[in-house]
Short mmCIF file of N, CA and C in Angstrom, two decimals:
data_model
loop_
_atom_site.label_atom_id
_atom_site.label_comp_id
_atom_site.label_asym_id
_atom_site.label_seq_id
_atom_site.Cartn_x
_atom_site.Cartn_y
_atom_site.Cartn_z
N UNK B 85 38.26 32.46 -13.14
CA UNK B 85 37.07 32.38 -12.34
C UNK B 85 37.10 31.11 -11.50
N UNK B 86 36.77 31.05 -10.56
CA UNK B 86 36.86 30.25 -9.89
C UNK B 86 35.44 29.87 -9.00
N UNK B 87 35.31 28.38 -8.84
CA UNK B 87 33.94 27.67 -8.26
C UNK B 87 32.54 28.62 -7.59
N UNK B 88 33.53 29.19 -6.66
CA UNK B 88 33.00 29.99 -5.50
C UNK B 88 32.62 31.57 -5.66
N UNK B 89 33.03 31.96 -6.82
CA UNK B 89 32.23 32.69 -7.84
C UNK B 89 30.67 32.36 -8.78
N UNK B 90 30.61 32.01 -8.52
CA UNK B 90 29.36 31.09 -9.69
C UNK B 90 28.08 30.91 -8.20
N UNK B 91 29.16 29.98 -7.28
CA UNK B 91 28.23 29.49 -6.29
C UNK B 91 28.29 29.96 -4.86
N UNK B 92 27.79 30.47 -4.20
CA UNK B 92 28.33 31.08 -2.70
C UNK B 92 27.69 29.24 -2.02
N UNK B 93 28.39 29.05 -0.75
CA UNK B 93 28.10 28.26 0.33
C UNK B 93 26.72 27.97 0.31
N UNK B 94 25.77 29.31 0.83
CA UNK B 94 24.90 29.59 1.06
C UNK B 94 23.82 28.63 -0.26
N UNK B 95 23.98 28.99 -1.32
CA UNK B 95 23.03 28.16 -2.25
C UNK B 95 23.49 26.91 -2.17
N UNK B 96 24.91 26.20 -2.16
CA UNK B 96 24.43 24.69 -2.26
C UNK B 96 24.47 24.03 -1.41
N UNK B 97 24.00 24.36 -0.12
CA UNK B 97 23.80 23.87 1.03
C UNK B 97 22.33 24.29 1.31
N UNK B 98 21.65 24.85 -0.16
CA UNK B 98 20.30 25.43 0.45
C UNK B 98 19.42 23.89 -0.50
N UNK B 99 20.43 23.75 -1.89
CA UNK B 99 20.36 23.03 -3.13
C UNK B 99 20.50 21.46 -2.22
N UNK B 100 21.62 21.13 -1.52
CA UNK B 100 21.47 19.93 -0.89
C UNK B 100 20.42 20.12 0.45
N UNK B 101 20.08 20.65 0.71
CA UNK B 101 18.92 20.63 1.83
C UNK B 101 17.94 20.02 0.95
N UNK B 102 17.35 20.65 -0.36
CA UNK B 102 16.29 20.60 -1.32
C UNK B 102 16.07 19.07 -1.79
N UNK B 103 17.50 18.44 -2.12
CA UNK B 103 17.27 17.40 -2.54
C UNK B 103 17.13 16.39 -1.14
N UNK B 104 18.00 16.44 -0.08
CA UNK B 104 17.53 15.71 0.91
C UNK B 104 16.48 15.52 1.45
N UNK B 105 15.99 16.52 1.44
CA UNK B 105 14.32 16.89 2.10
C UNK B 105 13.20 16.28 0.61
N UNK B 106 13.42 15.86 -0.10
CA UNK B 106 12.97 15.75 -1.59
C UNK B 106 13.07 13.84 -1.07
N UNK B 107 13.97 13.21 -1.00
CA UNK B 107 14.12 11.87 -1.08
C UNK B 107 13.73 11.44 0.29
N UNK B 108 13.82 12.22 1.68
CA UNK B 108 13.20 11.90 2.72
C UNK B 108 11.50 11.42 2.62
N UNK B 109 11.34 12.51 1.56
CA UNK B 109 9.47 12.38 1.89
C UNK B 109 9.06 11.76 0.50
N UNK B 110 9.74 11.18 -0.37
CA UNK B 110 9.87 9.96 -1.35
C UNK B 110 9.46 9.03 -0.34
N UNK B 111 10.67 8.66 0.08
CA UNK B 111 10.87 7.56 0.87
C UNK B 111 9.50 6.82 2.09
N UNK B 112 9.38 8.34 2.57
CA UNK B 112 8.30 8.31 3.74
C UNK B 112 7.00 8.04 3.25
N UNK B 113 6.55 8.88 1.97
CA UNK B 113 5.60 8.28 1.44
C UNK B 113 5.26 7.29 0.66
N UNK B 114 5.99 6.55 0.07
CA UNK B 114 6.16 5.68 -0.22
C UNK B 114 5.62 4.19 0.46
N UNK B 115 6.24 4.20 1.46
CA UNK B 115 6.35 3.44 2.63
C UNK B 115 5.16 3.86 3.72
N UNK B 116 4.53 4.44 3.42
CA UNK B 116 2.72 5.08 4.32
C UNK B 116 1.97 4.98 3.10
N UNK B 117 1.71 4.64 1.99
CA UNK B 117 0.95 4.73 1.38
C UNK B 117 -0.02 4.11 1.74
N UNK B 118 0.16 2.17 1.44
CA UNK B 118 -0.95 1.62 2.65
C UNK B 118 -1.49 2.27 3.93
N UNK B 119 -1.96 2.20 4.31
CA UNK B 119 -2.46 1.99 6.25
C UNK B 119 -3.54 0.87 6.29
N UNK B 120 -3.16 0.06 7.08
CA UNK B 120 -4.01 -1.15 7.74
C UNK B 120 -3.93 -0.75 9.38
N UNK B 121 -5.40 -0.63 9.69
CA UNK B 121 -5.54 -0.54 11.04
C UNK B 121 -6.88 -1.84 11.84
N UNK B 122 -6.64 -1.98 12.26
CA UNK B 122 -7.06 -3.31 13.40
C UNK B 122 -7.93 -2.70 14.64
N UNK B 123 -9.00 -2.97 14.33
CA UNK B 123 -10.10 -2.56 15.58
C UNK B 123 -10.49 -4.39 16.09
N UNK B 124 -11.28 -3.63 16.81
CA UNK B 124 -11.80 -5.05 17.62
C UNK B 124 -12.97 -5.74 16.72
N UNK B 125 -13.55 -5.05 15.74
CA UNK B 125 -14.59 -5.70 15.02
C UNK B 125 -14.36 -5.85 13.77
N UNK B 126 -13.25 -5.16 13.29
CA UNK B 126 -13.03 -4.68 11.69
C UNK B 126 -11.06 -4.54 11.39
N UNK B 127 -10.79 -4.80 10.24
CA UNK B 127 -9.83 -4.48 10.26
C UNK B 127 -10.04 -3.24 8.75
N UNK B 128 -9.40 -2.36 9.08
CA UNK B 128 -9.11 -0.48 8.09
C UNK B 128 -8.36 -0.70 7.24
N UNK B 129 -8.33 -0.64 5.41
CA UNK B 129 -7.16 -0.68 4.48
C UNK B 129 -7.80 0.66 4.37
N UNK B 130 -6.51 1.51 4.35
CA UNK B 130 -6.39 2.63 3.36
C UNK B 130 -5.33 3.34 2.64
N UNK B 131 -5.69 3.70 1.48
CA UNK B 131 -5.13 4.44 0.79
C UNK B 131 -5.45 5.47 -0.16
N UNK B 132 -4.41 6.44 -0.67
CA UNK B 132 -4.96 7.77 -0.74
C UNK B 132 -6.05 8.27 -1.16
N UNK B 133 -6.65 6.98 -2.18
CA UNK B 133 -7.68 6.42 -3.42
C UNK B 133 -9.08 5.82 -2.83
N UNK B 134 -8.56 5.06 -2.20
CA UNK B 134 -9.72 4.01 -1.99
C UNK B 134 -9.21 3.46 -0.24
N UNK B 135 -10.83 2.99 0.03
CA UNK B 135 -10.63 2.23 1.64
C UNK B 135 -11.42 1.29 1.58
N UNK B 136 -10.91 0.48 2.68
CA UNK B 136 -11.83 -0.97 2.51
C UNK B 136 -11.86 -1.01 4.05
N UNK B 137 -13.29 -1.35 4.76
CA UNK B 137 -13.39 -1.50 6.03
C UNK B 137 -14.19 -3.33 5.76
N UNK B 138 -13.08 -4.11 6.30
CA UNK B 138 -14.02 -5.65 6.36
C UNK B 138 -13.86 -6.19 7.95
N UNK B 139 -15.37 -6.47 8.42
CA UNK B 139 -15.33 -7.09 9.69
C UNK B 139 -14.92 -8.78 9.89
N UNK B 140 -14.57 -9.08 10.29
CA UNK B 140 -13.69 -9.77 11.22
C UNK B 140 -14.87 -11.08 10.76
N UNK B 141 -16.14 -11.13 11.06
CA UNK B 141 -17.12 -11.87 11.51
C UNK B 141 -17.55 -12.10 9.69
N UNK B 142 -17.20 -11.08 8.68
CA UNK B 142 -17.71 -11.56 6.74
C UNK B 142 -16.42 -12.63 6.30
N UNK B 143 -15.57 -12.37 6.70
CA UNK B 143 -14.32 -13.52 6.44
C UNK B 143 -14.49 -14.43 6.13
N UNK B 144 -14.49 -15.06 5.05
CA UNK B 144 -14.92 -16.43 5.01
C UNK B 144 -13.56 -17.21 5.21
N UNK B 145 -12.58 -16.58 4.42
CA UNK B 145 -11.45 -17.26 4.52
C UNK B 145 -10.08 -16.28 3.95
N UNK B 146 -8.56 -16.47 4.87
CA UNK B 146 -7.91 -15.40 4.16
C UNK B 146 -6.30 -16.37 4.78
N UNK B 147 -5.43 -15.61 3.54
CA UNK B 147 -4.51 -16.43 3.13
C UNK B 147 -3.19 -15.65 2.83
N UNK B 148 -2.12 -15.62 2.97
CA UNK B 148 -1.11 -14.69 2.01
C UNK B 148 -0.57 -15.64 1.38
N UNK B 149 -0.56 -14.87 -0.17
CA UNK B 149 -0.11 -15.09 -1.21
C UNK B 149 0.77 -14.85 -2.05
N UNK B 150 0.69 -15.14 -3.28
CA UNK B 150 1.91 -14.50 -3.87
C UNK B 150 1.25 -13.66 -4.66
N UNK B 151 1.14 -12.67 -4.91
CA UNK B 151 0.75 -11.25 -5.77
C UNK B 151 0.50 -12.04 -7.24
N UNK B 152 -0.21 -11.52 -7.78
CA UNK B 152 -1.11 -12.19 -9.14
C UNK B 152 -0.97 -10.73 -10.16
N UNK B 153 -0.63 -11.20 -11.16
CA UNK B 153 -1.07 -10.23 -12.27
C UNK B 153 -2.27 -9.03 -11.93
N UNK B 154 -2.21 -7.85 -12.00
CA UNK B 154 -3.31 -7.07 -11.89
C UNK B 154 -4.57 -7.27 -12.47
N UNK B 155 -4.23 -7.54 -13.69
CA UNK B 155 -5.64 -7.61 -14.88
C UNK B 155 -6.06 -6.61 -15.12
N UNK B 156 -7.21 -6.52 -15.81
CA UNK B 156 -7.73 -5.33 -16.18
C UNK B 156 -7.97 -4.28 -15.38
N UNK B 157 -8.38 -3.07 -15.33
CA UNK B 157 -9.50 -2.13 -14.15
C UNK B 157 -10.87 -2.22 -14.35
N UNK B 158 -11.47 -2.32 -13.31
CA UNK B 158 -12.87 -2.38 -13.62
C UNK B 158 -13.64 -1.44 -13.26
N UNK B 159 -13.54 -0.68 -11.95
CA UNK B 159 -13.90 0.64 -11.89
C UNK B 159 -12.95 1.20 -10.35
N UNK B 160 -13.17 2.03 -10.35
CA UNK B 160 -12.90 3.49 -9.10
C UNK B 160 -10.77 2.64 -8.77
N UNK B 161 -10.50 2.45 -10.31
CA UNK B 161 -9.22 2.11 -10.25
C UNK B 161 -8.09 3.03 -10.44
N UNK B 162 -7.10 2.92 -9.41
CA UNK B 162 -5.61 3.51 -9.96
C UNK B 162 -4.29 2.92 -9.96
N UNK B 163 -3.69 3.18 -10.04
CA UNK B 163 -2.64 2.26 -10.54
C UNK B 163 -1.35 3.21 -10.52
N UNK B 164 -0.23 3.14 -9.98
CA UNK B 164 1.06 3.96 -10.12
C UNK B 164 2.13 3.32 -9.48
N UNK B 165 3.44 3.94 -9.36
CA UNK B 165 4.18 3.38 -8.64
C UNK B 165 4.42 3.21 -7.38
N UNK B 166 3.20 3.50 -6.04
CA UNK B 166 3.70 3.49 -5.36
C UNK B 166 2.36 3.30 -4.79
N UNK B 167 0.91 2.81 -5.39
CA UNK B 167 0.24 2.26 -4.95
C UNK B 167 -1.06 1.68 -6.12
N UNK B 168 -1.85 0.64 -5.36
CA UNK B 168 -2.78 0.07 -6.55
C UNK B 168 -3.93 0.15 -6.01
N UNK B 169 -5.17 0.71 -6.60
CA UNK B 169 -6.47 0.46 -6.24
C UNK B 169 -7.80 0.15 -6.75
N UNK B 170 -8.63 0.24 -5.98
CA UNK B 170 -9.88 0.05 -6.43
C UNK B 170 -10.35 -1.45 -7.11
N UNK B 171 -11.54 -1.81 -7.82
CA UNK B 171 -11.73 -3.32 -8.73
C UNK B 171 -11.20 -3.17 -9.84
N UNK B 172 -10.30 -4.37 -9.37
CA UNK B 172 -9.71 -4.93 -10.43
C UNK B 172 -10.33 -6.41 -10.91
N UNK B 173 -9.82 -7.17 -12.18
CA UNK B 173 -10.13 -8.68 -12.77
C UNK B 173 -8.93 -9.48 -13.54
N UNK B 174 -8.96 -10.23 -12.69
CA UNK B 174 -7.82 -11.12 -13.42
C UNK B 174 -8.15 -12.67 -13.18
N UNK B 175 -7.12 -13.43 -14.49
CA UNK B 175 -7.78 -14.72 -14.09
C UNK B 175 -7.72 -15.70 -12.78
N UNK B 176 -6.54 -14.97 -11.95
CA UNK B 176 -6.57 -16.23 -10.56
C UNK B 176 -7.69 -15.78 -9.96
N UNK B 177 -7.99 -14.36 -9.83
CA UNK B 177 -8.79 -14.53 -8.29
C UNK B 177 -11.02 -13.36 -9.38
N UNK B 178 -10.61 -13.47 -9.99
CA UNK B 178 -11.42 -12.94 -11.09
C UNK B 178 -11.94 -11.26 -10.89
N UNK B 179 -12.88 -10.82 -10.40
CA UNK B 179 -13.31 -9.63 -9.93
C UNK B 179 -12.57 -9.54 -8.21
N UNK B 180 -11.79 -8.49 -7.99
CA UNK B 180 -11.05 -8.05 -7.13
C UNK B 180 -11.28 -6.73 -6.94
N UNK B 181 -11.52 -6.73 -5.43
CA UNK B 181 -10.91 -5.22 -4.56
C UNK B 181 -10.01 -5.12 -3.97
N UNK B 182 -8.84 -4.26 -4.39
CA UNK B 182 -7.02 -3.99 -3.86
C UNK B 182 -6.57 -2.95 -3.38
N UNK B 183 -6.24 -2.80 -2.62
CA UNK B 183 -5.56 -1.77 -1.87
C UNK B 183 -3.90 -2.26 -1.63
N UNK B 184 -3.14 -2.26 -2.49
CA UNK B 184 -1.92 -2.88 -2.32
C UNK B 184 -0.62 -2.14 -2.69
N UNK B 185 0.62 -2.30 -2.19
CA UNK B 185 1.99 -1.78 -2.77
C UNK B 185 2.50 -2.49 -3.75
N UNK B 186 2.27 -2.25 -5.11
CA UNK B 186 3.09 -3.22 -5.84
C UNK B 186 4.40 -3.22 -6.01
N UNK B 187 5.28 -3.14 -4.99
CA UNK B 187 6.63 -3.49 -4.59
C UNK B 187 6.53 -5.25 -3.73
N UNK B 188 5.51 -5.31 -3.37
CA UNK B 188 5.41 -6.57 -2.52
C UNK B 188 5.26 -8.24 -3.89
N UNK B 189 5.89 -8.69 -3.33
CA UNK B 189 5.48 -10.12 -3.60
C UNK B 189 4.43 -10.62 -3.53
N UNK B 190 4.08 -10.73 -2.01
CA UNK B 190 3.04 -11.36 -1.27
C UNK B 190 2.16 -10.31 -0.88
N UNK B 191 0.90 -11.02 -0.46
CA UNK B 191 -0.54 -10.24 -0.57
C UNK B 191 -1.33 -10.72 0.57
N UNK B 192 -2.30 -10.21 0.79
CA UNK B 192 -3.33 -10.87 1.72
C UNK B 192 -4.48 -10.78 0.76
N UNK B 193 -5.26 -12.33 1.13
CA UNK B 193 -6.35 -12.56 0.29
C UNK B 193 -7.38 -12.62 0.55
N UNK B 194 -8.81 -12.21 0.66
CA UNK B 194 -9.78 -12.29 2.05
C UNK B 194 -10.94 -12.65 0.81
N UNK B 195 -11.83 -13.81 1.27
CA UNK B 195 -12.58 -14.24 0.87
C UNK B 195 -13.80 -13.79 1.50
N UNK B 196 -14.94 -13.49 0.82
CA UNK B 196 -15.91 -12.61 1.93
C UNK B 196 -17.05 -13.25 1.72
N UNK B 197 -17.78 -13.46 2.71
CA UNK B 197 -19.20 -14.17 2.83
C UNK B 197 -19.90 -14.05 1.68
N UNK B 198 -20.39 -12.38 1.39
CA UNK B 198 -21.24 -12.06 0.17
C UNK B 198 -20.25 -12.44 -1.25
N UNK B 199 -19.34 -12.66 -1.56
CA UNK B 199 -18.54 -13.47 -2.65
C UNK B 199 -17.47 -12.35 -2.96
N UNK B 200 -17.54 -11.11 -2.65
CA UNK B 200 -16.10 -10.28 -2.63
C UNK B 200 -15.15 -11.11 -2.32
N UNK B 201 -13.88 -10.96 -3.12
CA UNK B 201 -12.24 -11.03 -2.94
C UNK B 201 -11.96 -9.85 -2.54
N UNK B 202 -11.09 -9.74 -1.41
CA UNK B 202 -10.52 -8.22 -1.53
C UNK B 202 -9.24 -8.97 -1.10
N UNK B 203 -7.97 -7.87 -1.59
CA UNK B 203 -6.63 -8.49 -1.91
C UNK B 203 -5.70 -6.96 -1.00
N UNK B 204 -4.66 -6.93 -0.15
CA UNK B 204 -4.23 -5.74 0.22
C UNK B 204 -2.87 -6.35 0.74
N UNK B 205 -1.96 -5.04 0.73
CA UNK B 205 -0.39 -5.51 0.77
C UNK B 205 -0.02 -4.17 1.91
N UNK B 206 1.39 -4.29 1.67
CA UNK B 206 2.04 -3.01 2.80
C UNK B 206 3.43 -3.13 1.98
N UNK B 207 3.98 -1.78 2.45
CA UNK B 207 5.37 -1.66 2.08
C UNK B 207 6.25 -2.92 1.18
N UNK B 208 6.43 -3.72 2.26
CA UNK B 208 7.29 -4.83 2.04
C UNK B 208 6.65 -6.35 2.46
N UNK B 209 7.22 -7.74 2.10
CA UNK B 209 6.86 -8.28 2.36
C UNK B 209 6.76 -8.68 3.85
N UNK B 210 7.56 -8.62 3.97
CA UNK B 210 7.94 -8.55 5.89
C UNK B 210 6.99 -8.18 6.37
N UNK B 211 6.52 -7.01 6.19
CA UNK B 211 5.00 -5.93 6.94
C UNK B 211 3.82 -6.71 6.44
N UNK B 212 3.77 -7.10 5.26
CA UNK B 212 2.71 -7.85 4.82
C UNK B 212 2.32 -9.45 5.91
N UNK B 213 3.65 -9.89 5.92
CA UNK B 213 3.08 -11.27 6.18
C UNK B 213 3.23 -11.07 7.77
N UNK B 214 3.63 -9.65 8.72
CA UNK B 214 3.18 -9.68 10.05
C UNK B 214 1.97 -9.02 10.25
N UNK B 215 1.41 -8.23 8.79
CA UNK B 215 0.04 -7.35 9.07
C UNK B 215 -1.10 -8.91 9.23
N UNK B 216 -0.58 -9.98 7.98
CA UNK B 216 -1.58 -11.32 8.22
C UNK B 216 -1.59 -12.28 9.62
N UNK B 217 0.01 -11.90 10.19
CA UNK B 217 -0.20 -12.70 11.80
C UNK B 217 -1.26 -12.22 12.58
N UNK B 218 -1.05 -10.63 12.55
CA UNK B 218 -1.85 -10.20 13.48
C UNK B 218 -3.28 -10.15 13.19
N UNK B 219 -3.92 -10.34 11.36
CA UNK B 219 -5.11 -10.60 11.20
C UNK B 219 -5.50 -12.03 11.54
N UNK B 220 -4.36 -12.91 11.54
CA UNK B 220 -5.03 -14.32 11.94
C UNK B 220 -5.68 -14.30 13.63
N UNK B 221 -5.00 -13.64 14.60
CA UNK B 221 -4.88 -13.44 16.19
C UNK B 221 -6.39 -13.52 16.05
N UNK B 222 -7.32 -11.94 15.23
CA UNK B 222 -8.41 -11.39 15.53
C UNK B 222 -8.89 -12.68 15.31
N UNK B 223 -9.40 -13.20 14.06
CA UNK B 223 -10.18 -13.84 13.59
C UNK B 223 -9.92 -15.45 14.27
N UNK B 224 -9.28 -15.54 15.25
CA UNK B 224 -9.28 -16.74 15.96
C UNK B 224 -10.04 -16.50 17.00
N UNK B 225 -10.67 -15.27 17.57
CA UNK B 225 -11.71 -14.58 18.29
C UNK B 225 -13.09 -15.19 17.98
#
């Protein structure tokens, strides 16, 4: 018996389509999980879970960092490999709202008038610390 008995062309070229098309949209989603979008009054975190809309003008103060222990969940939380959400508590930054990739190092840290922390990341660090250039631009407005 031989290989090409067992298997015609046709299936494992249907079998490697399956897995290629399988690690493409790994990959893709993975890497879109965040979305940060930038309006003129507000800057947009979202993810599949949870969204955070903070204007430009509640900022008290914001920083990138180095990613902190999660801590506990506190509510409307999830947690997986390929994204983190909702309030969280831990001891650096205490009661937290995150929208983040925990593949990243670094974080953005936003201090908010009414006393919210909210904490949010992207893909990689790279994306992270140019998503904070372009939040510094606004808020020099």
């Amino acid at each position: 018996m031989k290989f090409r008995d067992y298997f015609s062309i046709k299936h494992i070229l249907f079998a490697i389509g399956l897995v290629a098309l399988m690690l493409v949209f790994a990959f893709w989603q993975s890497g879109n999980v965040v979305k940060v979008t930038f309006y003129e009054e507000s800057v947009f975190v979202k993810a599949r879970r949870y969204a955070m809309d903070i204007h430009y003008e509640d900022i008290q103060s914001a920083e990138l960092t180095a990613m902190e222990e999660s801590g506990e969940e506190v509510s409307d939380s999830f947690d997986d490999d390929t994204v983190r959400t909702g309030v969280w508590k831990n001891e650096a930054w205490g009661e937290y709202t995150t929208c983040i990739d925990p593949d990243t190092d670094n974080c953005i840290l936003l201090k908010i008038e009414d006393g919210r922390t909210l904490v949010f990341s992207r893909k990689d660090d790279e994306t992270t610390e140019a998503l904070f250039e372009t939040l510094q631009t606004y808020l020099a407005k």
